[in-house]
Coordinates of C-alpha atoms in Angstrom, one line a residue:
X12 CA -0.5 0.1 0.1
X13 CA 2.9 2.6 0.7
X14 CA 3.7 1.5 -3.5
X15 CA 0.3 3.1 -3.4
X16 CA 0.5 6.2 -2.2
X17 CA 3.8 6.8 -4.0
X18 CA 2.0 6.1 -6.7
X19 CA -0.1 9.0 -5.9
X20 CA 3.1 11.7 -4.9
X21 CA 3.7 10.6 -8.8
X22 CA 1.0 11.1 -10.1
X23 CA 0.4 14.9 -8.5
X24 CA 3.9 15.7 -9.5
X25 CA 3.4 15.2 -12.8
X26 CA 0.6 16.9 -12.9
X27 CA 0.9 19.7 -11.3
X28 CA 4.8 20.5 -14.1
X29 CA 2.5 19.3 -16.7
X30 CA -0.8 20.5 -15.9
X31 CA -0.9 23.4 -13.3
X32 CA -3.9 24.8 -13.9
X33 CA -6.3 21.7 -14.2
X34 CA -4.2 20.5 -10.6
X35 CA -4.9 23.4 -9.4
X36 CA -8.3 23.8 -9.3
X37 CA -9.6 20.4 -8.3
X38 CA -6.7 20.6 -5.8
X39 CA -9.0 24.3 -4.7
X40 CA -12.0 22.3 -5.6
X41 CA -10.6 19.5 -2.4
X42 CA -9.4 21.9 0.3
X43 CA -13.6 24.0 -0.2
X44 CA -14.6 20.7 0.5
X45 CA -13.2 19.3 3.1
X46 CA -13.1 22.6 4.3
X47 CA -16.9 22.2 6.1
X48 CA -17.2 22.3 9.5
X49 CA -20.2 19.8 9.5
X50 CA -18.4 16.4 9.8
X51 CA -15.2 15.8 11.3
X52 CA -11.7 14.6 8.8
X53 CA -12.3 11.2 10.4
X54 CA -16.4 11.2 9.2
X55 CA -15.2 12.5 6.0
X56 CA -12.3 10.2 5.4
X57 CA -14.5 6.9 6.8
X58 CA -16.5 8.6 4.5
X59 CA -14.1 8.4 1.8
X60 CA -12.8 4.9 2.8
X61 CA -16.3 3.6 1.5
X62 CA -16.8 5.8 -1.5
X63 CA -13.3 4.6 -2.4
X64 CA -14.5 0.8 -2.0
X65 CA -17.2 1.6 -3.5
X66 CA -15.7 2.6 -6.2
X67 CA -12.8 0.3 -6.7
X68 CA -9.6 3.0 -6.6
X69 CA -7.1 0.8 -4.7
X70 CA -4.9 4.6 -3.9
X71 CA -8.1 6.2 -2.7
X72 CA -8.3 3.3 -0.3
X73 CA -4.8 3.4 0.4
X74 CA -4.9 7.1 0.7
X75 CA -7.6 7.8 2.8
X76 CA -7.2 4.3 5.1
X77 CA -3.6 5.9 6.2
X78 CA -5.3 9.9 6.5
X79 CA -9.0 7.8 8.8
X80 CA -6.2 6.0 11.3
X81 CA -4.5 9.4 12.1
X82 CA -7.3 11.2 12.6
X83 CA -8.9 8.8 15.2
X84 CA -10.1 6.4 13.1
X85 CA -9.7 2.7 14.2
X86 CA -9.3 -0.4 13.2
X87 CA -13.5 -1.6 13.2
X88 CA -14.3 1.5 12.1
X89 CA -12.9 1.6 9.0
X90 CA -13.8 -2.0 8.1
X91 CA -17.5 -1.3 9.1
X92 CA -17.2 1.9 6.3
X93 CA -16.1 -1.1 3.9
X94 CA -18.9 -3.1 5.4
X95 CA -21.4 -0.3 3.8
X96 CA -20.1 0.4 0.9
X97 CA -20.3 -3.7 0.3
X98 CA -24.0 -3.2 1.1
X99 CA -24.4 -0.5 -1.7
X100 CA -22.1 -2.1 -3.6
X101 CA -22.4 -5.6 -3.6
X102 CA -19.9 -8.2 -4.2
X103 CA -17.5 -5.6 -6.3
X104 CA -17.3 -3.8 -3.2
X105 CA -16.8 -7.1 -0.9
X106 CA -13.3 -7.7 -3.1
X107 CA -12.6 -4.5 -2.8
X108 CA -12.1 -5.4 1.0
X109 CA -8.8 -7.3 0.4
X110 CA -6.5 -4.0 -0.8
X111 CA -8.7 -2.2 2.4
X112 CA -7.3 -5.4 5.2
X113 CA -4.1 -4.6 3.6
X114 CA -3.9 -0.9 4.2
X115 CA -5.0 -1.4 7.4
X116 CA -2.0 -4.2 8.6
X117 CA 0.0 -1.7 7.0
X118 CA -0.8 1.3 8.5
X119 CA -2.2 0.4 11.7
X120 CA -0.4 1.4 14.9
X121 CA -2.3 -1.5 16.5
X122 CA -1.3 -4.2 13.2
X123 CA -4.6 -6.6 14.9
X124 CA -5.3 -9.6 12.5

């Protein structure tokens, strides 16, 4: 999963170098959307994990699991967010519990199995 994070960082740098206007516009939108105070960062990241699983994006799973843990989300909360994605998206989302569990194993301080 650390490789996925490196992929994201490399892509972001490349896009900032080659397509700064579009990339900065997207990043500005992200910052504004994330700045809303109605939900905590932890809650937003739990939602993002569920969406990342439903959207079948391993890079997004890595980014948002790491951020969710850094913002106080527990392993059980993250797995529950994953199962909510499965409820809404079905079997394909269940298969993306594999990278969720890999990210938890790699990024969780408790490293529960």
